[in-house]
Tab-separated table of C-alpha atoms in Angstrom:
chain	number	residue	atom	x	y	z
A	142	MET	CA	18.935	38.499	-51.435
A	143	SER	CA	18.166	36.076	-48.592
A	144	ARG	CA	15.164	33.822	-48.103
A	145	TYR	CA	13.875	33.422	-44.561
A	146	VAL	CA	11.442	30.553	-44.089
A	147	ILE	CA	9.368	29.976	-40.970
A	148	VAL	CA	7.610	26.652	-40.415
A	149	GLY	CA	4.605	27.379	-38.235
A	150	GLY	CA	2.004	30.145	-38.294
A	151	GLY	CA	1.376	30.494	-34.575
A	152	VAL	CA	2.506	33.185	-32.170
A	153	ALA	CA	6.221	32.350	-32.448
A	154	GLY	CA	6.165	32.177	-36.234
A	155	VAL	CA	4.257	35.410	-36.728
A	156	THR	CA	6.319	37.268	-34.104
A	157	ALA	CA	9.512	36.178	-35.848
A	158	ALA	CA	8.164	37.230	-39.248
A	159	ARG	CA	7.212	40.651	-37.929
A	160	THR	CA	10.674	41.060	-36.387
A	161	LEU	CA	12.346	39.978	-39.624
A	162	ALA	CA	10.250	42.436	-41.621
A	163	ASP	CA	11.620	45.275	-39.495
A	164	ARG	CA	15.231	44.175	-40.005
A	165	VAL	CA	15.697	42.914	-43.563
A	166	SER	CA	15.889	44.726	-46.874
A	167	GLY	CA	13.075	44.891	-49.397
A	168	ARG	CA	14.887	42.383	-51.608
A	169	ASP	CA	14.771	39.646	-48.979
A	170	GLU	CA	11.941	37.119	-48.805
A	171	ILE	CA	9.987	36.119	-45.690
A	172	HIS	CA	7.779	33.035	-45.860
A	173	ILE	CA	5.460	31.541	-43.235
A	174	LEU	CA	4.339	27.971	-43.846
A	175	SER	CA	1.211	27.105	-41.879
A	176	ALA	CA	-0.582	23.763	-41.818
A	177	GLU	CA	-3.830	25.498	-40.879
A	178	SER	CA	-6.347	27.025	-43.260
A	179	HIS	CA	-6.562	30.189	-41.132
A	180	LEU	CA	-4.268	33.150	-40.606
A	181	TYR	CA	-2.771	33.513	-37.131
A	182	TYR	CA	-5.160	33.812	-34.203
A	183	PRO	CA	-4.217	33.805	-30.498
A	184	ARG	CA	-5.098	30.372	-29.139
A	185	PRO	CA	-6.025	31.737	-25.680
A	186	LEU	CA	-9.040	33.416	-27.322
A	187	LEU	CA	-10.573	30.172	-28.558
A	188	TRP	CA	-12.624	29.728	-25.410
A	189	ARG	CA	-14.346	33.065	-26.144
A	190	PHE	CA	-15.344	31.715	-29.548
A	191	ILE	CA	-16.764	28.561	-27.940
A	192	ALA	CA	-18.675	30.662	-25.411
A	193	GLY	CA	-20.153	32.753	-28.217
A	194	THR	CA	-18.677	36.046	-26.982
A	195	MET	CA	-16.344	36.412	-29.985
A	196	GLU	CA	-17.008	35.762	-33.655
A	197	GLN	CA	-14.520	33.914	-35.842
A	198	GLU	CA	-13.456	37.041	-37.747
A	199	GLN	CA	-12.628	38.766	-34.470
A	200	LEU	CA	-10.105	36.064	-33.578
A	201	TYR	CA	-7.590	36.883	-36.277
A	202	PHE	CA	-4.534	38.923	-35.317
A	203	GLN	CA	-4.402	40.802	-38.637
A	204	PRO	CA	-5.869	40.462	-42.157
A	205	LEU	CA	-3.809	39.104	-45.038
A	206	SER	CA	-3.144	42.669	-46.257
A	207	TRP	CA	-1.166	43.372	-43.059
A	208	TYR	CA	1.294	40.590	-43.889
A	209	GLU	CA	1.496	41.569	-47.551
A	210	ALA	CA	2.294	45.184	-46.650
A	211	ARG	CA	5.332	43.921	-44.705
A	212	GLY	CA	6.555	41.588	-47.408
A	213	ILE	CA	5.501	38.481	-45.492
A	214	GLN	CA	4.193	35.652	-47.662
A	215	PHE	CA	1.749	33.577	-45.607
A	216	HIS	CA	1.260	30.094	-47.095
A	217	LEU	CA	-1.862	28.427	-45.684
A	218	GLU	CA	-2.476	24.671	-45.709
A	219	THR	CA	1.202	24.121	-46.405
A	220	ILE	CA	2.840	21.224	-44.573
A	221	ALA	CA	6.588	20.632	-44.488
A	222	THR	CA	7.139	16.877	-44.617
A	223	ALA	CA	10.940	16.693	-44.746
A	224	LEU	CA	13.987	18.835	-44.134
A	225	ASP	CA	17.315	18.457	-45.933
A	226	VAL	CA	19.843	20.178	-43.712
A	227	GLN	CA	22.756	19.950	-46.148
A	228	ALA	CA	20.811	21.218	-49.158
A	229	HIS	CA	18.983	23.919	-47.153
A	230	ARG	CA	15.699	22.675	-48.552
A	231	LEU	CA	12.235	21.714	-47.328
A	232	THR	CA	9.982	19.175	-48.991
A	233	LEU	CA	6.321	20.139	-48.817
A	234	GLU	CA	3.266	17.924	-48.879
A	235	GLY	CA	2.529	17.105	-52.513
A	236	GLY	CA	6.212	16.926	-53.411
A	237	ARG	CA	6.966	20.614	-53.958
A	238	GLU	CA	10.270	21.911	-52.545
A	239	MET	CA	11.309	25.213	-50.996
A	240	ALA	CA	14.885	26.360	-50.461
A	241	TYR	CA	15.916	28.594	-47.568
A	242	ASP	CA	18.923	30.584	-46.424
A	243	ARG	CA	17.760	30.756	-42.802
A	244	LEU	CA	15.049	28.542	-41.343
A	245	LEU	CA	13.008	28.937	-38.170
A	246	LEU	CA	11.169	25.961	-36.730
A	247	ALA	CA	8.081	27.266	-34.930
A	248	THR	CA	6.006	24.118	-35.275
A	249	GLY	CA	4.545	24.436	-31.784
A	250	ALA	CA	2.961	21.540	-29.952
A	251	ARG	CA	0.062	19.122	-30.088
A	252	PRO	CA	-2.324	18.226	-27.271
A	253	PHE	CA	-1.309	15.273	-25.127
A	254	VAL	CA	-4.110	12.802	-24.459
A	255	PRO	CA	-3.229	10.068	-21.940
A	256	PRO	CA	-3.940	6.414	-22.804
A	257	VAL	CA	-7.435	6.368	-21.328
A	258	GLN	CA	-9.863	3.610	-22.277
A	259	GLY	CA	-12.576	4.957	-24.570
A	260	LYS	CA	-10.729	8.138	-25.566
A	261	ASP	CA	-11.672	7.536	-29.224
A	262	ARG	CA	-15.435	7.626	-28.621
A	263	GLU	CA	-17.507	10.277	-30.347
A	264	GLY	CA	-17.841	13.346	-28.164
A	265	VAL	CA	-14.232	13.264	-26.895
A	266	PHE	CA	-12.137	16.308	-27.840
A	267	SER	CA	-8.926	18.201	-27.250
A	268	LEU	CA	-8.493	21.895	-28.026
A	269	ARG	CA	-5.592	23.332	-29.972
A	270	THR	CA	-6.962	24.810	-33.199
A	271	LEU	CA	-9.883	26.859	-34.434
A	272	GLU	CA	-11.256	23.739	-36.111
A	273	ASP	CA	-11.205	21.980	-32.725
A	274	ALA	CA	-13.077	24.925	-31.223
A	275	LYS	CA	-15.712	24.788	-33.968
A	276	SER	CA	-16.277	21.081	-33.339
A	277	ILE	CA	-16.572	21.549	-29.573
A	278	LYS	CA	-18.952	24.491	-29.950
A	279	ALA	CA	-21.224	22.553	-32.307
A	280	TYR	CA	-21.233	19.403	-30.184
A	281	ALA	CA	-21.961	21.304	-26.965
A	282	GLN	CA	-25.342	22.357	-28.342
A	283	GLY	CA	-26.679	18.828	-28.069
A	284	VAL	CA	-25.499	17.682	-24.614
A	285	LEU	CA	-26.568	18.256	-21.014
A	286	HIS	CA	-23.333	17.392	-19.207
A	287	ALA	CA	-19.662	17.902	-20.040
A	288	ALA	CA	-16.504	16.695	-18.315
A	289	VAL	CA	-13.222	18.572	-18.664
A	290	ILE	CA	-10.164	16.514	-17.787
A	291	GLY	CA	-7.474	18.917	-16.642
A	292	GLY	CA	-7.786	21.877	-14.295
A	293	GLY	CA	-5.042	24.025	-15.750
A	294	LEU	CA	-5.493	27.354	-17.520
A	295	LEU	CA	-6.860	26.005	-20.813
A	296	GLY	CA	-9.051	23.454	-19.075
A	297	LEU	CA	-10.699	26.003	-16.790
A	298	GLU	CA	-11.203	28.590	-19.515
A	299	THR	CA	-12.757	26.026	-21.829
A	300	ALA	CA	-14.884	24.603	-19.022
A	301	ARG	CA	-16.376	28.030	-18.452
A	302	ALA	CA	-16.933	28.493	-22.183
A	303	ILE	CA	-18.722	25.161	-22.524
A	304	HIS	CA	-20.834	25.978	-19.471
A	305	GLU	CA	-21.854	29.306	-21.035
A	306	ALA	CA	-22.778	27.423	-24.203
A	307	GLY	CA	-25.312	25.363	-22.238
A	308	PRO	CA	-24.110	22.137	-20.590
A	309	SER	CA	-23.287	21.725	-16.917
A	310	VAL	CA	-19.541	21.131	-16.533
A	311	HIS	CA	-17.434	19.054	-14.157
A	312	VAL	CA	-13.652	19.671	-14.091
A	313	ILE	CA	-11.420	16.740	-13.094
A	314	GLU	CA	-7.815	17.517	-12.111
A	315	ILE	CA	-5.111	14.964	-11.309
A	316	ALA	CA	-3.215	17.345	-9.008
A	317	ASP	CA	-4.380	18.106	-5.482
A	318	TYR	CA	-5.611	21.559	-6.517
A	319	LEU	CA	-6.616	23.572	-9.584
A	320	LEU	CA	-4.290	25.680	-11.711
A	321	PRO	CA	-1.162	23.992	-10.271
A	322	ARG	CA	1.221	25.866	-12.620
A	323	GLN	CA	0.005	29.314	-11.519
A	324	LEU	CA	-1.321	28.959	-7.966
A	325	ASP	CA	-0.474	27.392	-4.646
A	326	GLU	CA	-2.929	25.323	-2.633
A	327	GLU	CA	-4.422	28.229	-0.692
A	328	GLY	CA	-4.879	30.402	-3.765
A	329	ALA	CA	-6.495	27.479	-5.565
A	330	ARG	CA	-8.968	27.100	-2.709
A	331	VAL	CA	-10.122	30.684	-3.261
A	332	LEU	CA	-10.404	30.081	-7.006
A	333	ARG	CA	-12.384	26.901	-6.448
A	334	ALA	CA	-14.953	28.817	-4.408
A	335	LEU	CA	-15.315	31.292	-7.291
A	336	LEU	CA	-15.875	28.416	-9.721
A	337	GLN	CA	-18.571	26.932	-7.527
A	338	GLU	CA	-20.366	30.288	-7.469
A	339	GLN	CA	-20.434	30.138	-11.275
A	340	GLY	CA	-21.930	26.647	-11.259
A	341	LEU	CA	-18.805	24.699	-12.221
A	342	LYS	CA	-18.176	21.454	-10.347
A	343	THR	CA	-14.613	20.378	-9.599
A	344	THR	CA	-12.868	17.207	-8.476
A	345	THR	CA	-9.149	17.211	-7.655
A	346	GLY	CA	-6.658	14.454	-6.915
A	347	ALA	CA	-8.461	12.188	-9.386
A	348	VAL	CA	-7.067	10.059	-12.225
A	349	VAL	CA	-9.403	9.351	-15.142
A	350	GLU	CA	-9.466	5.664	-16.017
A	351	ALA	CA	-12.088	5.359	-18.758
A	352	ILE	CA	-14.612	7.141	-20.950
A	353	LEU	CA	-17.800	5.100	-20.737
A	354	GLY	CA	-20.545	4.709	-23.317
A	355	ASP	CA	-21.350	2.814	-26.490
A	356	GLU	CA	-20.270	4.702	-29.603
A	357	HIS	CA	-20.681	8.061	-27.855
A	358	ALA	CA	-19.180	9.309	-24.619
A	359	GLU	CA	-21.683	9.211	-21.770
A	360	ARG	CA	-19.710	9.204	-18.510
A	361	VAL	CA	-16.176	9.414	-17.119
A	362	ARG	CA	-14.867	6.925	-14.544
A	363	THR	CA	-11.933	7.672	-12.237
A	364	LYS	CA	-9.538	5.097	-10.805
A	365	ASP	CA	-11.109	5.393	-7.359
A	366	GLY	CA	-14.478	4.387	-8.795
A	367	ARG	CA	-16.262	7.731	-9.144
A	368	VAL	CA	-18.490	8.127	-12.201
A	369	ILE	CA	-19.119	11.600	-13.622
A	370	GLU	CA	-21.666	12.502	-16.302
A	371	GLY	CA	-20.194	13.739	-19.565
A	372	GLN	CA	-21.595	13.361	-23.058
A	373	LEU	CA	-18.910	15.840	-24.139
A	374	VAL	CA	-15.429	15.113	-22.772
A	375	LEU	CA	-12.513	17.495	-23.236
A	376	PHE	CA	-8.933	16.464	-22.534
A	377	SER	CA	-6.796	19.397	-21.436
A	378	THR	CA	-3.863	17.400	-20.140
A	379	GLY	CA	-0.787	19.140	-21.467
A	380	ILE	CA	1.154	19.315	-24.718
A	381	ARG	CA	3.937	17.535	-26.574
A	382	CYS	CA	6.340	19.301	-28.945
A	383	ARG	CA	5.869	18.907	-32.678
A	384	ALA	CA	9.507	18.018	-33.223
A	385	ARG	CA	9.166	15.271	-35.838
A	386	LEU	CA	10.537	17.407	-38.676
A	387	ALA	CA	13.605	18.326	-36.636
A	388	LYS	CA	14.190	14.796	-35.379
A	389	GLU	CA	13.909	13.133	-38.783
A	390	ALA	CA	16.346	15.700	-40.202
A	391	GLY	CA	18.933	14.645	-37.599
A	392	LEU	CA	18.784	17.728	-35.383
A	393	GLU	CA	19.415	17.327	-31.676
A	394	VAL	CA	16.032	16.678	-30.116
A	395	ASN	CA	15.236	15.847	-26.525
A	396	ARG	CA	11.659	16.695	-25.610
A	397	GLY	CA	11.936	19.550	-28.108
A	398	ALA	CA	14.470	20.850	-30.613
A	399	VAL	CA	17.470	21.800	-28.482
A	400	VAL	CA	18.618	25.421	-28.921
A	401	ASP	CA	21.495	27.504	-27.610
A	402	GLU	CA	21.461	31.086	-26.331
A	403	TRP	CA	21.139	32.397	-29.893
A	404	MET	CA	18.084	30.134	-30.473
A	405	ARG	CA	20.159	28.074	-32.917
A	406	THR	CA	19.540	24.355	-33.267
A	407	SER	CA	22.333	21.840	-33.815
A	408	ALA	CA	22.154	22.432	-37.588
A	409	GLU	CA	23.660	25.390	-39.395
A	410	ASP	CA	21.213	28.176	-40.322
A	411	ILE	CA	18.304	26.511	-38.505
A	412	PHE	CA	16.707	28.124	-35.471
A	413	ALA	CA	13.746	27.215	-33.257
A	414	ALA	CA	11.367	29.160	-31.014
A	415	GLY	CA	8.181	28.663	-29.048
A	416	ASP	CA	6.674	25.382	-27.878
A	417	VAL	CA	8.962	23.279	-30.079
A	418	ALA	CA	12.171	24.792	-28.662
A	419	GLU	CA	13.990	23.350	-25.658
A	420	PHE	CA	16.378	25.743	-23.909
A	421	GLU	CA	18.533	24.474	-21.046
A	422	GLY	CA	16.220	21.510	-20.622
A	423	LYS	CA	13.086	23.646	-20.398
A	424	ILE	CA	10.019	23.976	-22.615
A	425	TYR	CA	7.888	26.847	-21.349
A	426	GLY	CA	4.629	26.167	-23.188
A	427	ILE	CA	3.254	29.696	-22.679
A	428	ILE	CA	3.096	32.807	-24.840
A	429	PRO	CA	5.562	35.271	-23.209
A	430	PRO	CA	8.625	33.013	-23.715
A	431	ALA	CA	7.454	32.143	-27.232
A	432	THR	CA	7.392	35.791	-28.307
A	433	GLU	CA	10.709	36.579	-26.604
A	434	GLN	CA	12.406	33.569	-28.199
A	435	ALA	CA	10.949	34.408	-31.616
A	436	GLU	CA	12.224	37.988	-31.495
A	437	ILE	CA	15.714	36.843	-30.489
A	438	ALA	CA	15.775	34.058	-33.080
A	439	ALA	CA	14.774	36.480	-35.841
A	440	ALA	CA	17.435	38.991	-34.794
A	441	ASN	CA	20.119	36.293	-34.948
A	442	MET	CA	18.870	34.991	-38.283
A	443	VAL	CA	19.671	38.417	-39.740
A	444	GLU	CA	22.757	39.248	-37.692
A	445	PRO	CA	24.334	36.144	-36.115
A	446	GLU	CA	24.939	36.225	-32.356
A	447	SER	CA	23.530	39.723	-32.016
A	448	GLU	CA	21.072	38.976	-29.203
A	449	GLY	CA	21.331	36.271	-26.557
A	450	TYR	CA	18.557	34.478	-24.697
A	451	THR	CA	18.968	33.775	-20.996
A	452	GLY	CA	15.553	32.296	-20.274
A	453	THR	CA	12.231	33.861	-19.375
A	454	LEU	CA	11.118	34.640	-15.852
A	455	PRO	CA	8.031	32.469	-15.319
A	456	SER	CA	5.318	35.098	-15.390
A	457	THR	CA	1.641	34.819	-16.182
A	458	THR	CA	-1.135	37.358	-16.057
A	459	LEU	CA	-4.414	35.954	-17.228
A	460	GLU	CA	-8.118	36.050	-16.806
A	461	VAL	CA	-9.571	32.667	-16.058
A	462	VAL	CA	-13.268	32.061	-15.366
A	463	GLY	CA	-13.675	35.772	-14.667
A	464	ALA	CA	-10.830	35.913	-12.149
A	465	ARG	CA	-7.586	37.769	-12.804
A	466	VAL	CA	-4.517	35.731	-11.886
A	467	THR	CA	-0.937	36.992	-11.795
A	468	SER	CA	1.871	34.647	-10.817
A	469	LEU	CA	5.576	34.993	-11.404
A	470	GLY	CA	8.963	33.871	-10.260
A	471	VAL	CA	9.360	31.540	-7.303
A	472	TYR	CA	5.728	31.697	-6.233
A	473	ASP	CA	5.489	28.293	-4.515
A	474	PRO	CA	8.926	27.323	-3.143
A	475	LYS	CA	9.235	23.755	-1.926
A	476	GLU	CA	11.904	24.638	0.634
A	477	GLU	CA	9.995	27.377	2.424
A	478	GLU	CA	12.563	27.779	5.185
A	479	ALA	CA	14.879	29.521	2.705
A	480	TYR	CA	12.265	32.216	2.017
A	481	ARG	CA	10.023	34.632	3.842
A	482	ILE	CA	6.394	34.320	2.780
A	483	VAL	CA	3.641	36.834	3.453
A	484	ARG	CA	0.069	36.206	2.349
A	485	HIS	CA	-3.481	37.446	2.736
A	486	THR	CA	-6.676	35.520	1.940
A	487	ASP	CA	-10.180	36.939	1.646
A	488	GLU	CA	-12.402	34.196	0.284
A	489	GLU	CA	-15.550	36.313	0.408
A	490	ARG	CA	-13.986	38.842	-1.954
A	491	GLY	CA	-12.285	36.134	-4.023
A	492	LEU	CA	-8.964	37.765	-3.137
A	493	TYR	CA	-5.566	36.185	-2.519
A	494	ARG	CA	-2.149	37.837	-2.182
A	495	LYS	CA	1.164	36.110	-1.666
A	496	PHE	CA	4.714	37.458	-1.814
A	497	VAL	CA	7.852	35.325	-1.596
A	498	LEU	CA	10.947	37.143	-0.345
A	499	GLU	CA	14.578	36.086	-0.395
A	500	GLU	CA	17.108	38.239	1.438
A	501	GLY	CA	14.546	41.032	1.629
A	502	ARG	CA	13.741	41.082	-2.090
A	503	VAL	CA	10.603	39.860	-3.847
A	504	VAL	CA	11.423	36.779	-5.937
A	505	GLY	CA	7.899	35.519	-6.548
A	506	ALA	CA	4.246	36.400	-6.105
A	507	ILE	CA	0.661	35.291	-6.634
A	508	LEU	CA	-2.147	37.811	-6.944
A	509	LEU	CA	-5.725	36.672	-7.420
A	510	ASN	CA	-8.222	39.418	-8.257
A	511	ASP	CA	-5.841	42.229	-7.319
A	512	PRO	CA	-5.125	44.103	-10.590
A	513	GLN	CA	-3.923	47.257	-8.802
A	514	ARG	CA	-0.872	45.460	-7.421
A	515	ALA	CA	-0.308	43.234	-10.446
A	516	GLY	CA	1.309	45.919	-12.572
A	517	PHE	CA	3.997	46.701	-10.001
A	518	VAL	CA	5.140	43.201	-9.030
A	519	ARG	CA	7.298	42.475	-12.086
A	520	PRO	CA	9.374	45.690	-11.683
A	521	LEU	CA	9.946	44.807	-8.020
A	522	VAL	CA	11.350	41.442	-9.042
A	523	ASP	CA	13.355	42.700	-12.029
A	524	ARG	CA	14.972	45.571	-10.116
A	525	GLU	CA	15.729	43.431	-7.051
A	526	ILE	CA	14.405	46.169	-4.770
A	527	SER	CA	14.728	45.544	-1.040
A	528	VAL	CA	11.308	45.510	0.635
A	529	ALA	CA	12.393	43.993	3.939
A	530	GLU	CA	11.110	46.831	6.109
A	531	HIS	CA	7.711	46.737	4.386
A	532	ALA	CA	7.328	42.951	4.134
A	533	GLU	CA	4.213	42.491	6.256
A	534	ARG	CA	2.520	45.536	4.718
A	535	LEU	CA	2.858	44.238	1.140
A	536	VAL	CA	-0.429	42.364	1.439
A	537	GLN	CA	-2.414	45.032	3.263
A	538	ASP	CA	-5.272	46.757	1.429
A	539	ASP	CA	-3.966	50.259	2.062
A	540	PHE	CA	-0.364	49.655	0.984
A	541	ASN	CA	0.736	51.085	-2.371
A	542	LEU	CA	3.342	48.897	-4.101
A	543	LYS	CA	4.129	51.703	-6.514
A	544	SER	CA	5.731	53.658	-3.658
A	545	LEU	CA	8.554	51.090	-3.575
A	546	LEU	CA	9.623	51.684	-7.175
């Protein structure tokens, strides 16, 4: 009998547990240790809860019975405080201990809040957990204006949710345009117009200097002197790995717990996946790599070196503020002369298409509000299909990408 222990009840932890359940015998044990008081819920759905379009019970991936039927023991409100690598043992909050044969660190990440003056005032939030979402939703009922610091995916989704809950919302982004990890400047311009139609205000290229007010947040001041109303302030300014457990146990940690192609850490029988894992210097911070890493880690926990990880093609398909965004691969190359780029913009329709070609093959793309093409872009990239003779037609309304596959 083997005991598999997973620290972290998020998407990586639950994906690994599900994979383990399909591979191990009925005599083996699978344990998930989660610091939260809730079973796993997809974090990208939290904005729907804030907006009031989804109830709390609808957030959960599966009920407890689903885990029990698969032999997965889900331990809520269970925090691992120390890891003894040599003894293969975890110390839990309260002093209890748990031994393991194979351990997966899926501790995820915490929100990063920059050192802004006044960030500790009442009314200032970050969003990572369901409890955070509950607090934001409740507080939004009593304010007229909100400021969201960060114009990435989470920031924009939450801004829309807060706006739907009542307050007017102003998004402040440090980069020169919104959604800088998924769009280029032209695509972001189209998205910005869509946001304005929905009543969301945006400011880009701005650094927040201070949260103003007495005990409560009242306004946000930027370094160039602009003052923006905000009795509710949300920081959506990135994440930092929760790698303390790994670091204090002596594992190799850079920004995250360093893993090899088998998702192994520097310690025997310890693996890592998701936002806490650093592979070839990269921490992805999005769901598709987390699930892929978790599946591979679980496979290698059962059968060592059975499945290798080579990295995940940067690929995102999401719905943000009512717009569908697909971006993947090399979608915004800095050395454009090495690539051929074809694009089409229709701001009235809220439409943007961009394809990046290298030696006649698609290596990256951005599609804004074009779901018909979105499903065929990834196969074009994966199969390295030559599209050179159709390059200019890729962005035309009447061209069918499926015909290239």
